[in-house]
Amino acid sequence: MRVLLVGAKGVLGSEITRLLQPAHEVISASRTGADVAVDLSDKASIVAMFDRVDTVGAVVCVGGTAKFTPIDALTDDAYAFSLANKLMGQVNLVRCAAGHVDTGGSVTLTSGTLAQQPMIGSAAVSIVNAGIEGFARVAALEWQGKMRVNVVSPGWVAETLTSMGKDPAQGISAADVAMVYKRAIEGTMSGEVLLAAKA
Ligand SMILES: NC(=O)c1ccc[n+]([C@@H]2O[C@H](COP(=O)([O-])OP(=O)(O)OC[C@H]3O[C@@H](n4cnc5c(N)ncnc54)[C@H](OP(=O)(O)O)[C@@H]3O)[C@@H](O)[C@H]2O)c1
């Protein structure tokens, strides 16, 4: 299957690529250094990406960011950045994917457990993650029989905790999270939020 992977060079994207590549053709996408350039915050660049890759069996998004800042310090610009990037970027990815995904193929988005388990500073991220899950459930309904839409919700990833100077034992490995994306791509489910967190 041809798989378009947005955010392919990141912590999760690298592991998903490693896991999928023996069986699938992975087309990497991100703002820099990938097969295809895309900026999720710019809808025109998403349209241009799909024009370039044409048709795929699956689209996976592990790209896009949101600001992690306590509410008192969260500016209008920080809210706007977060909504335009990780939330509307992924919403627009699904909208633009219609017509470029094989019948029965899938789009798999990424939220995160901060949607349900907030932390101080997670307001913008929690809004974005919850919004992605809400949108995906509706998109799955409306495109039933055409395109499957699911979300993977990762908990803290061990490699990310290490890079933050925190204890990686509190997180799930990127390799284990990658297996959940593989399940979403190769399975038949739609409208689901698949949890990928340390038990
Ligand atoms: N790691 C964790 O602990 C964790 C936990 C919960 C949820 N998540 C979520 O999982 C996803 C991936 O996390 P990660 O740790 O793998 O992130 P990462 O290592 O920072 O990688 C993100 C990737 O996305 C690309 N990207 C960022 N903004 C983009 C944009 N506007 N348009 C296109 N590409 C963009 C980046 O490449 P360029 O800069 O070249 O574009 C990079 O390849 C994120 O949505 C994150 O919120 C992560």
XYZ file of N, CA, C and O and ligand atoms in Angstrom:
844
model
N 0.842 -1.194 0.000
C 0.000 0.000 0.000
C 0.885 1.254 0.000
O 1.941 1.275 0.632
N 0.426 2.293 -0.720
C 1.147 3.579 -0.646
C 0.622 4.332 0.582
O -0.596 4.506 0.730
N 1.535 4.751 1.446
C 1.145 5.441 2.682
C 1.793 6.823 2.688
O 3.025 6.936 2.627
N 0.979 7.859 2.759
C 1.491 9.233 2.879
C 1.605 9.562 4.363
O 0.601 9.527 5.085
N 2.830 9.828 4.818
C 3.086 10.019 6.254
C 3.539 11.457 6.502
O 4.666 11.841 6.169
N 2.654 12.256 7.084
C 2.981 13.661 7.390
C 3.629 13.719 8.776
O 3.065 13.209 9.746
N 4.817 14.316 8.830
C 5.579 14.326 10.092
C 6.511 13.142 10.182
O 6.893 12.713 11.273
N 6.916 12.619 9.007
C 7.653 11.352 8.934
C 9.022 11.395 9.601
O 9.569 10.354 9.963
N 9.609 12.588 9.753
C 10.978 12.647 10.289
C 11.007 12.855 11.800
O 12.084 12.938 12.397
N 9.860 12.934 12.428
C 9.812 13.166 13.867
C 10.006 11.885 14.665
O 10.297 10.828 14.109
N 9.831 12.000 15.982
C 10.040 10.859 16.894
C 9.107 9.705 16.516
O 9.538 8.565 16.337
N 7.818 9.989 16.390
C 6.864 8.929 16.040
C 6.964 8.578 14.560
O 6.927 7.403 14.189
N 7.095 9.594 13.707
C 7.147 9.349 12.266
C 8.291 8.428 11.870
O 8.124 7.552 11.006
N 9.450 8.573 12.515
C 10.612 7.724 12.175
C 10.317 6.265 12.493
O 10.664 5.364 11.720
N 9.669 6.027 13.630
C 9.366 4.637 14.015
C 8.269 4.045 13.138
O 8.302 2.862 12.806
N 7.275 4.883 12.788
C 6.206 4.391 11.906
C 6.803 4.012 10.550
O 6.483 2.971 9.985
N 7.712 4.844 10.044
C 8.379 4.550 8.772
C 9.115 3.217 8.857
O 8.979 2.349 7.982
N 9.891 3.050 9.947
C 10.673 1.814 10.129
C 9.748 0.591 10.129
O 10.040 -0.433 9.529
N 8.607 0.724 10.810
C 7.687 -0.411 10.960
C 6.957 -0.735 9.651
O 6.735 -1.898 9.328
N 6.576 0.304 8.905
C 5.747 0.081 7.717
C 6.550 -0.316 6.490
O 6.049 -1.036 5.616
N 7.819 0.163 6.429
C 8.518 0.105 5.149
C 8.713 -1.289 4.532
O 8.649 -1.386 3.308
N 8.869 -2.324 5.306
C 9.030 -3.610 4.608
C 7.812 -3.976 3.751
O 7.967 -4.519 2.658
N 6.618 -3.633 4.236
C 5.403 -4.077 3.540
C 4.761 -2.982 2.693
O 4.001 -3.275 1.770
N 5.036 -1.722 3.025
C 4.336 -0.611 2.372
C 5.334 0.397 1.796
O 6.461 0.502 2.273
N 4.855 1.175 0.820
C 5.666 2.271 0.275
C 5.321 3.544 1.049
O 4.174 4.011 0.989
N 6.275 4.068 1.801
C 6.006 5.249 2.616
C 6.475 6.500 1.877
O 7.638 6.611 1.488
N 5.559 7.450 1.691
C 5.893 8.752 1.098
C 5.944 9.735 2.259
O 4.929 9.965 2.931
N 7.107 10.290 2.518
C 7.245 11.176 3.669
C 6.862 12.603 3.299
O 7.089 13.054 2.172
N 6.266 13.296 4.271
C 5.891 14.703 4.064
C 6.142 15.483 5.345
O 5.917 14.967 6.445
N 6.634 16.679 5.212
C 6.787 17.622 6.340
C 7.245 18.946 5.741
O 7.337 19.070 4.512
N 7.509 19.923 6.600
C 7.893 21.220 6.061
C 9.279 21.165 5.427
O 9.564 21.871 4.462
N 10.165 20.282 5.998
C 11.549 20.234 5.507
C 12.022 18.785 5.380
O 11.605 17.910 6.147
N 12.877 18.542 4.400
C 13.634 17.294 4.323
C 12.837 16.028 4.067
O 13.269 14.941 4.456
N 11.674 16.126 3.410
C 10.871 14.931 3.141
C 10.661 14.774 1.630
O 11.058 15.647 0.851
N 10.027 13.679 1.227
C 9.749 13.463 -0.202
C 8.887 14.590 -0.762
O 9.077 15.034 -1.888
N 7.890 14.995 0.047
C 6.950 16.039 -0.390
C 6.890 17.114 0.695
O 6.792 16.791 1.882
N 6.935 18.376 0.290
C 6.861 19.472 1.262
C 5.404 19.805 1.569
O 4.568 19.852 0.667
N 5.096 19.995 2.849
C 3.768 20.454 3.238
C 3.878 21.221 4.544
O 4.684 20.884 5.409
N 3.076 22.273 4.648
C 2.909 22.958 5.929
C 1.435 22.830 6.285
O 0.575 23.416 5.624
N 1.152 22.066 7.326
C -0.235 21.791 7.696
C -1.031 23.062 7.977
O -2.254 23.069 7.858
N -0.352 24.121 8.397
C -1.072 25.346 8.735
C -1.481 26.136 7.481
O -2.130 27.170 7.585
N -1.086 25.640 6.309
C -1.366 26.324 5.047
C -2.145 25.361 4.148
O -1.579 24.439 3.556
N -3.471 25.598 4.043
C -4.313 24.639 3.301
C -3.870 24.478 1.847
O -3.924 23.376 1.296
N -3.403 25.565 1.245
C -2.971 25.479 -0.161
C -1.813 24.491 -0.311
O -1.704 23.786 -1.327
N -0.960 24.404 0.692
C 0.171 23.474 0.578
C -0.301 22.028 0.759
O 0.311 21.099 0.224
N -1.411 21.830 1.487
C -1.977 20.471 1.604
C -2.570 20.049 0.258
O -2.372 18.925 -0.204
N -3.279 20.991 -0.381
C -3.847 20.716 -1.706
C -2.716 20.369 -2.681
O -2.791 19.387 -3.437
N -1.643 21.148 -2.644
C -0.511 20.923 -3.560
C 0.138 19.571 -3.289
O 0.545 18.863 -4.226
N 0.216 19.178 -2.000
C 0.805 17.867 -1.660
C -0.008 16.740 -2.295
O 0.547 15.828 -2.913
N -1.348 16.811 -2.159
C -2.175 15.736 -2.729
C -2.122 15.755 -4.253
O -2.180 14.699 -4.883
N -2.004 16.924 -4.852
C -1.851 16.977 -6.307
C -0.582 16.232 -6.726
O -0.556 15.553 -7.754
N 0.469 16.333 -5.903
C 1.739 15.677 -6.234
C 1.693 14.177 -6.027
O 2.181 13.412 -6.840
N 1.091 13.737 -4.887
C 1.157 12.288 -4.578
C 0.031 11.516 -5.245
O 0.092 10.302 -5.332
N -1.016 12.220 -5.686
C -2.156 11.596 -6.352
C -2.924 10.711 -5.371
O -3.449 11.215 -4.394
N -2.951 9.387 -5.608
C -3.811 8.513 -4.805
C -2.974 7.611 -3.902
O -1.947 7.089 -4.332
N -3.438 7.440 -2.667
C -2.736 6.568 -1.716
C -3.762 5.657 -1.026
O -4.969 5.912 -1.071
N -3.252 4.623 -0.364
C -4.133 3.734 0.396
C -4.371 4.242 1.806
O -5.382 3.922 2.433
N -3.414 5.017 2.303
C -3.543 5.532 3.672
C -2.794 6.847 3.821
O -1.747 7.055 3.197
N -3.368 7.709 4.635
C -2.696 8.949 5.044
C -2.548 8.875 6.564
O -3.508 8.522 7.265
N -1.363 9.182 7.054
C -1.127 9.219 8.498
C -0.532 10.578 8.833
O 0.351 11.060 8.116
N -1.027 11.186 9.903
C -0.457 12.473 10.317
C 0.105 12.407 11.722
O -0.623 12.169 12.692
N 1.416 12.596 11.826
C 2.063 12.763 13.133
C 2.829 14.084 13.122
O 3.901 14.204 13.708
N 2.250 15.052 12.435
C 2.861 16.380 12.370
C 1.917 17.405 12.978
O 0.757 17.106 13.263
N 2.406 18.592 13.146
C 1.575 19.669 13.694
C 1.868 19.877 15.166
O 2.150 18.925 15.892
N 1.815 21.120 15.574
C 2.155 21.430 16.969
C 1.111 22.354 17.587
O 0.314 22.980 16.894
N 1.142 22.421 18.919
C 0.298 23.352 19.682
C 1.123 23.862 20.851
O 2.077 23.203 21.285
N 0.756 25.033 21.350
C 1.562 25.680 22.405
C 1.237 25.105 23.779
O 0.068 24.950 24.139
N 2.287 24.810 24.543
C 2.135 24.322 25.913
C 2.487 25.475 26.863
O 3.650 25.757 27.102
N 1.453 26.175 27.343
C 1.656 27.400 28.136
C 0.501 27.555 29.123
O -0.654 27.344 28.739
N 0.745 27.914 30.367
C -0.362 28.134 31.309
C -1.345 29.194 30.784
O -0.940 30.130 30.071
N -2.606 29.055 31.151
C -3.663 29.909 30.599
C -3.362 31.401 30.789
O -3.580 32.207 29.880
N -2.833 31.771 31.943
C -2.530 33.186 32.211
C -1.580 33.783 31.176
O -1.600 34.992 30.932
N -0.723 32.943 30.616
C 0.280 33.437 29.663
C -0.050 33.070 28.220
O 0.730 33.371 27.303
N -1.194 32.416 28.026
C -1.554 31.960 26.673
C -2.179 33.129 25.902
O -3.294 33.556 26.199
N -1.454 33.634 24.925
C -1.899 34.825 24.190
C -2.890 34.451 23.080
O -3.010 33.275 22.710
N -3.560 35.468 22.531
C -4.440 35.239 21.379
C -3.659 34.561 20.252
O -4.154 33.640 19.604
N -2.431 35.030 20.037
C -1.614 34.456 18.960
C -1.299 32.984 19.221
O -1.271 32.168 18.294
N -1.057 32.649 20.493
C -0.722 31.252 20.824
C -1.922 30.333 20.606
O -1.782 29.213 20.104
N -3.126 30.832 20.978
C -4.338 30.039 20.682
C -4.484 29.870 19.164
O -4.728 28.767 18.662
N -4.358 30.998 18.457
C -4.570 30.967 16.996
C -3.560 30.034 16.325
O -3.913 29.254 15.429
N -2.293 30.110 16.769
C -1.261 29.232 16.206
C -1.639 27.769 16.411
O -1.582 26.952 15.484
N -2.049 27.428 17.632
C -2.341 26.028 17.970
C -3.524 25.506 17.160
O -3.503 24.379 16.655
N -4.574 26.341 17.060
C -5.764 25.910 16.317
C -5.453 25.753 14.831
O -5.882 24.793 14.188
N -4.677 26.685 14.278
C -4.380 26.648 12.841
C -3.423 25.518 12.491
O -3.470 24.980 11.378
N -2.588 25.127 13.433
C -1.531 24.172 13.124
C -1.988 22.727 13.349
O -2.415 22.042 12.431
N -1.992 22.272 14.610
C -2.283 20.842 14.846
C -3.770 20.506 14.646
O -4.101 19.410 14.208
N -4.688 21.464 14.951
C -6.113 21.139 14.795
C -6.576 21.324 13.343
O -6.887 20.343 12.664
N -6.618 22.554 12.855
C -7.146 22.767 11.492
C -6.230 22.142 10.438
O -6.683 21.759 9.356
N -4.941 22.014 10.755
C -4.038 21.308 9.836
C -4.528 19.893 9.582
O -4.581 19.429 8.434
N -4.916 19.204 10.656
C -5.360 17.805 10.491
C -6.790 17.746 9.925
O -7.117 16.854 9.145
N -7.641 18.705 10.334
C -8.990 18.767 9.751
C -8.869 18.976 8.234
O -9.502 18.276 7.431
N -8.037 19.918 7.834
C -7.884 20.192 6.392
C -7.232 19.019 5.662
O -7.530 18.770 4.493
N -6.373 18.281 6.378
C -5.759 17.098 5.763
C -6.847 16.085 5.391
O -6.828 15.514 4.297
N -7.809 15.871 6.290
C -8.910 14.934 5.998
C -9.761 15.484 4.859
O -10.108 14.756 3.919
N -10.098 16.783 4.922
C -10.944 17.369 3.867
C -10.274 17.222 2.495
O -10.916 16.884 1.507
N -8.981 17.488 2.448
C -8.267 17.453 1.167
C -7.970 16.020 0.726
O -7.741 15.763 -0.461
N -7.979 15.072 1.672
C -7.676 13.665 1.336
C -8.804 13.034 0.537
O -8.570 12.103 -0.248
N -10.047 13.526 0.735
C -11.183 12.956 0.004
C -10.893 13.041 -1.495
O -10.538 14.096 -2.014
N -11.019 11.906 -2.163
C -10.700 11.870 -3.588
C -9.269 11.438 -3.868
O -8.917 11.149 -5.014
N -8.439 11.389 -2.831
C -7.046 10.953 -3.010
C -6.738 9.679 -2.234
O -5.594 9.237 -2.196
N -7.767 9.125 -1.561
C -7.564 7.890 -0.792
C -8.400 6.798 -1.454
O -9.586 6.999 -1.743
N -7.783 5.636 -1.684
C -8.493 4.505 -2.298
C -9.743 4.172 -1.482
O -9.747 4.341 -0.253
N -10.786 3.653 -2.126
C -12.006 3.263 -1.413
C -11.651 2.256 -0.310
O -10.940 1.283 -0.561
N -12.129 2.531 0.893
C -11.811 1.658 2.036
C -10.482 2.002 2.689
O -10.122 1.429 3.720
N -9.746 2.932 2.078
C -8.480 3.379 2.662
C -8.740 4.256 3.878
O -9.889 4.488 4.269
N -7.664 4.783 4.445
C -7.833 5.433 5.749
C -7.017 6.706 5.892
O -5.996 6.896 5.227
N -7.513 7.556 6.793
C -6.710 8.671 7.299
C -6.604 8.463 8.813
O -7.619 8.241 9.478
N -5.403 8.505 9.323
C -5.180 8.346 10.759
C -4.535 9.611 11.296
O -3.433 9.988 10.866
N -5.237 10.267 12.211
C -4.758 11.522 12.792
C -4.144 11.253 14.161
O -4.212 10.144 14.691
N -3.583 12.313 14.756
C -2.957 12.174 16.076
C -3.520 13.212 17.033
O -3.551 14.407 16.714
N -3.956 12.733 18.191
C -4.375 13.662 19.245
C -3.364 13.544 20.390
O -2.201 13.906 20.226
N -3.758 13.033 21.528
C -2.866 12.876 22.677
C -3.707 12.809 23.942
O -4.826 13.347 23.985
N -3.172 12.157 24.951
C -3.975 11.918 26.159
C -4.242 13.193 26.963
O -5.045 13.170 27.884
N -3.578 14.316 26.594
C -3.870 15.579 27.290
C -5.307 16.041 27.012
O -5.816 16.924 27.703
N -5.980 15.411 26.035
C -7.408 15.714 25.806
C -8.227 15.299 27.019
O -9.177 15.989 27.402
N -7.887 14.154 27.596
C -8.664 13.615 28.726
C -7.960 13.791 30.062
O -8.594 13.762 31.116
N -6.624 13.919 30.021
C -5.840 14.003 31.264
C -5.019 15.292 31.248
O -3.857 15.284 30.875
N -5.659 16.422 31.630
C -4.978 17.709 31.503
C -3.806 17.868 32.469
O -3.742 17.183 33.493
N -2.902 18.765 32.103
C -1.801 19.176 32.991
C -1.821 20.696 33.038
O -2.343 21.339 32.116
N -1.221 21.269 34.044
C -1.065 22.726 34.044
C -0.256 23.110 32.805
O 0.810 22.527 32.563
N -0.788 24.006 32.008
C -0.108 24.431 30.775
C -0.663 23.781 29.523
O -0.280 24.138 28.411
N -1.586 22.817 29.674
C -2.001 22.055 28.484
C -3.265 22.593 27.823
O -3.817 21.927 26.927
N -3.758 23.785 28.231
C -5.061 24.249 27.724
C -5.165 24.191 26.201
O -6.105 23.595 25.659
N -4.215 24.806 25.504
C -4.315 24.842 24.031
C -4.179 23.437 23.453
O -4.912 23.061 22.534
N -3.259 22.663 24.004
C -3.056 21.299 23.502
C -4.293 20.446 23.768
O -4.727 19.667 22.913
N -4.895 20.620 24.950
C -6.084 19.824 25.294
C -7.259 20.184 24.386
O -8.006 19.300 23.953
N -7.442 21.471 24.089
C -8.507 21.896 23.152
C -8.289 21.237 21.798
O -9.202 20.659 21.201
N -7.061 21.335 21.316
C -6.721 20.809 19.986
C -6.957 19.298 19.937
O -7.591 18.775 19.011
N -6.448 18.588 20.947
C -6.558 17.121 20.924
C -8.019 16.669 20.988
O -8.431 15.755 20.271
N -8.809 17.319 21.842
C -10.231 16.962 21.943
C -10.951 17.287 20.636
O -11.826 16.530 20.187
N -10.591 18.399 20.011
C -11.210 18.798 18.745
C -10.929 17.798 17.637
O -11.818 17.477 16.836
N -9.715 17.305 17.589
C -9.352 16.308 16.561
C -10.219 15.059 16.722
O -10.750 14.512 15.747
N -10.386 14.629 17.964
C -11.165 13.398 18.204
C -12.632 13.615 17.816
O -13.252 12.744 17.192
N -13.187 14.771 18.163
C -14.571 15.068 17.800
C -14.762 15.113 16.299
O -15.709 14.531 15.753
N -13.853 15.797 15.608
C -13.959 15.905 14.143
C -13.856 14.535 13.483
O -14.626 14.212 12.565
N -12.931 13.718 13.946
C -12.693 12.420 13.288
C -13.914 11.515 13.394
O -14.235 10.789 12.443
N -14.608 11.574 14.526
C -15.804 10.718 14.677
C -16.879 11.114 13.649
O -17.534 10.261 13.067
N -17.057 12.410 13.438
C -18.053 12.877 12.461
C -17.590 12.558 11.034
O -18.380 12.071 10.205
N -16.328 12.811 10.747
C -15.806 12.543 9.395
C -15.962 11.066 9.051
O -16.312 10.714 7.918
N -15.732 10.194 10.038
C -15.873 8.745 9.804
C -17.316 8.403 9.435
O -17.561 7.587 8.542
N -18.267 9.054 10.120
C -19.690 8.831 9.817
C -20.015 9.284 8.401
O -20.665 8.569 7.633
N -19.571 10.490 8.071
C -19.967 11.086 6.792
C -19.295 10.415 5.594
O -19.826 10.446 4.498
N -18.119 9.826 5.812
C -17.411 9.162 4.706
C -17.506 7.634 4.802
O -16.745 6.924 4.153
N -18.456 7.153 5.622
C -18.607 5.706 5.811
C -18.679 5.001 4.452
O -19.406 5.444 3.559
N -17.931 3.914 4.306
C -17.937 3.156 3.048
C -16.973 3.710 2.017
O -16.724 3.075 0.990
N -16.449 4.906 2.267
C -15.505 5.503 1.312
C -14.103 5.554 1.917
O -13.155 4.973 1.406
N -14.010 6.255 3.039
C -12.684 6.482 3.620
C -12.801 6.309 5.135
O -13.705 6.868 5.746
N -11.935 5.524 5.728
C -11.949 5.353 7.185
C -11.165 6.510 7.827
O -10.147 6.943 7.288
N -11.666 6.989 8.955
C -10.960 8.066 9.674
C -10.828 7.648 11.137
O -11.828 7.347 11.795
N -9.603 7.594 11.626
C -9.337 7.223 13.021
C -8.316 8.179 13.623
O -7.669 8.963 12.899
N -8.190 8.091 14.919
C -7.223 8.925 15.643
C -6.403 8.013 16.551
O -6.954 7.122 17.197
N -5.102 8.246 16.600
C -4.267 7.611 17.630
C -3.999 8.671 18.691
O -3.641 9.811 18.378
N -4.217 8.284 19.944
C -3.978 9.195 21.068
C -2.799 8.686 21.892
O -2.967 7.811 22.749
N -1.599 9.222 21.623
C -0.436 8.763 22.389
C -0.377 9.410 23.773
O -0.771 10.570 23.960
N 0.134 8.637 24.716
C 0.556 9.224 25.988
C 1.978 9.734 25.820
O 2.515 9.761 24.705
N 2.599 10.146 26.918
C 3.993 10.593 26.804
C 4.843 9.478 26.214
O 4.754 8.324 26.634
N 5.690 9.850 25.248
C 6.558 8.888 24.588
C 7.916 8.882 25.304
O 8.456 9.944 25.663
N 8.460 7.675 25.532
C 9.689 7.534 26.324
C 10.836 8.370 25.751
O 11.545 9.068 26.491
N 11.002 8.321 24.423
C 12.110 9.063 23.800
C 11.941 10.571 23.998
O 12.925 11.308 24.141
N 10.694 11.039 23.997
C 10.434 12.468 24.215
C 10.748 12.831 25.668
O 11.359 13.881 25.936
N 10.345 11.969 26.593
C 10.655 12.234 28.011
C 12.170 12.308 28.207
O 12.666 13.196 28.915
N 12.925 11.409 27.563
C 14.386 11.428 27.670
C 14.934 12.761 27.168
O 15.783 13.383 27.826
N 14.405 13.229 26.018
C 14.922 14.491 25.458
C 14.550 15.683 26.338
O 15.185 16.734 26.275
N 13.512 15.502 27.205
C 13.117 16.577 28.134
C 13.836 16.439 29.478
O 13.562 17.196 30.413
N 14.726 15.430 29.585
C 15.453 15.209 30.843
C 14.596 14.544 31.907
O 14.907 14.622 33.097
N 13.512 13.878 31.464
C 12.623 13.212 32.419
C 12.791 11.693 32.336
O 13.436 11.173 31.428
N 12.148 10.988 33.284
C 12.307 9.540 33.378
C 11.545 8.838 32.238
O 10.302 8.867 32.222
N 12.261 8.173 31.322
C 11.570 7.531 30.196
C 10.693 6.353 30.638
O 9.790 5.945 29.896
N 10.941 5.841 31.826
C 10.156 4.688 32.298
C 8.678 5.053 32.467
O 7.818 4.178 32.517
N 8.395 6.379 32.555
C 6.993 6.811 32.694
C 6.266 6.833 31.347
O 5.056 7.074 31.304
N 6.994 6.585 30.253
C 6.380 6.709 28.925
C 6.322 5.400 28.160
O 6.843 4.376 28.595
N 5.662 5.459 27.015
C 5.556 4.317 26.100
C 6.601 4.516 25.009
O 6.874 5.661 24.614
N 7.209 3.435 24.525
C 8.242 3.607 23.486
C 7.586 4.025 22.168
O 6.439 3.653 21.869
N 8.342 4.775 21.363
C 7.834 5.191 20.049
C 7.521 3.962 19.192
O 6.571 3.973 18.407
N 8.305 2.892 19.366
C 8.059 1.663 18.591
C 6.699 1.068 18.944
O 5.978 0.583 18.060
N 6.339 1.104 20.224
C 5.017 0.569 20.617
C 3.888 1.447 20.095
O 2.837 0.956 19.691
N 4.098 2.771 20.099
C 3.070 3.671 19.553
C 2.908 3.410 18.047
O 1.787 3.365 17.523
N 4.034 3.179 17.361
C 3.990 2.951 15.907
C 3.096 1.756 15.572
O 2.390 1.761 14.556
N 3.099 0.756 16.442
C 2.277 -0.439 16.163
C 0.785 -0.120 16.174
O -0.003 -0.757 15.478
N 0.396 0.890 16.942
C -1.023 1.280 16.976
C -1.405 1.953 15.647
O -2.493 1.732 15.115
N -0.504 2.762 15.094
C -0.771 3.369 13.770
C -0.885 2.265 12.710
O -1.743 2.327 11.818
N -0.021 1.261 12.802
C -0.058 0.156 11.825
C -1.405 -0.555 11.891
O -1.993 -0.898 10.862
N -1.920 -0.721 13.118
C -3.224 -1.376 13.301
C -4.326 -0.533 12.640
O -5.221 -1.074 11.993
N -4.247 0.760 12.788
C -5.261 1.645 12.189
C -5.209 1.585 10.662
O -6.240 1.611 9.991
N -3.999 1.492 10.110
C -3.838 1.466 8.648
C -4.324 0.140 8.073
O -5.031 0.112 7.067
N -3.939 -0.948 8.722
C -4.194 -2.282 8.144
C -5.533 -2.868 8.581
O -5.969 -3.887 8.044
N -6.202 -2.253 9.559
C -7.459 -2.794 10.075
C -8.659 -2.326 9.274
O -8.536 -1.818 8.155
N -9.833 -2.497 9.873
C -11.077 -2.110 9.183
C -11.879 -1.099 10.000
O -12.967 -0.696 9.602
N -11.350 -0.681 11.136
C -12.110 0.217 12.029
C -12.195 1.623 11.459
O -11.359 2.042 10.639
N -13.242 2.353 11.880
C -13.373 3.759 11.509
C -14.086 4.501 12.634
O -14.949 3.932 13.309
N -13.729 5.751 12.837
C -14.352 6.561 13.874
C -13.845 6.244 15.267
O -14.459 6.619 16.255
N -12.685 5.585 15.335
C -12.169 5.182 16.651
C -10.991 6.058 17.090
O -10.232 6.557 16.267
N -10.890 6.209 18.415
C -9.716 6.838 19.014
C -8.937 5.718 19.685
O -9.416 5.097 20.640
N -7.756 5.429 19.141
C -6.951 4.307 19.628
C -5.915 4.836 20.611
O -5.059 5.653 20.245
N -6.013 4.382 21.830
C -5.094 4.835 22.873
C -3.745 4.139 22.724
O -3.689 2.926 22.523
N -2.662 4.933 22.799
C -1.309 4.363 22.737
C -0.521 4.943 23.905
O 0.257 5.877 23.744
N -0.785 4.411 25.085
C -0.149 4.961 26.291
C 0.383 3.826 27.147
O -0.035 2.676 27.002
N 1.310 4.171 28.026
C 1.868 3.172 28.945
C 0.743 2.652 29.842
O -0.053 3.446 30.353
N 0.683 1.335 29.960
C -0.411 0.722 30.749
C -0.256 1.103 32.224
O 0.838 1.275 32.717
N 6.081 12.639 21.639
C 5.166 12.604 22.597
O 5.450 12.377 23.794
C 3.721 12.805 22.228
C 2.728 12.542 23.176
C 1.390 12.762 22.830
C 1.064 13.231 21.568
N 2.069 13.478 20.689
C 1.702 13.999 19.361
O 2.216 13.152 18.349
C 2.554 13.917 17.189
C 3.991 13.624 16.796
O 4.816 13.835 17.911
P 6.405 13.689 17.772
O 6.928 13.635 19.165
O 6.762 12.625 16.791
O 6.751 15.118 17.151
P 8.157 15.634 16.554
O 9.261 14.705 16.875
O 8.254 17.060 16.938
O 7.904 15.534 14.977
C 6.914 16.301 14.360
C 7.057 16.168 12.851
O 6.028 16.935 12.241
C 6.565 17.853 11.308
N 5.756 19.066 11.413
C 5.614 19.902 12.477
N 4.794 20.903 12.187
C 4.380 20.709 10.917
C 3.528 21.417 10.028
N 2.941 22.563 10.396
N 3.334 20.923 8.785
C 3.940 19.770 8.392
N 4.759 19.062 9.170
C 4.979 19.525 10.416
C 8.032 18.044 11.704
O 8.909 18.262 10.621
P 9.187 19.746 10.028
O 9.571 20.608 11.204
O 10.249 19.561 9.008
O 7.897 20.150 9.407
C 8.354 16.644 12.274
O 8.696 15.757 11.214
C 2.271 15.387 17.565
O 0.970 15.707 17.139
C 2.313 15.362 19.089
O 1.533 16.383 19.665
C 3.381 13.278 20.966
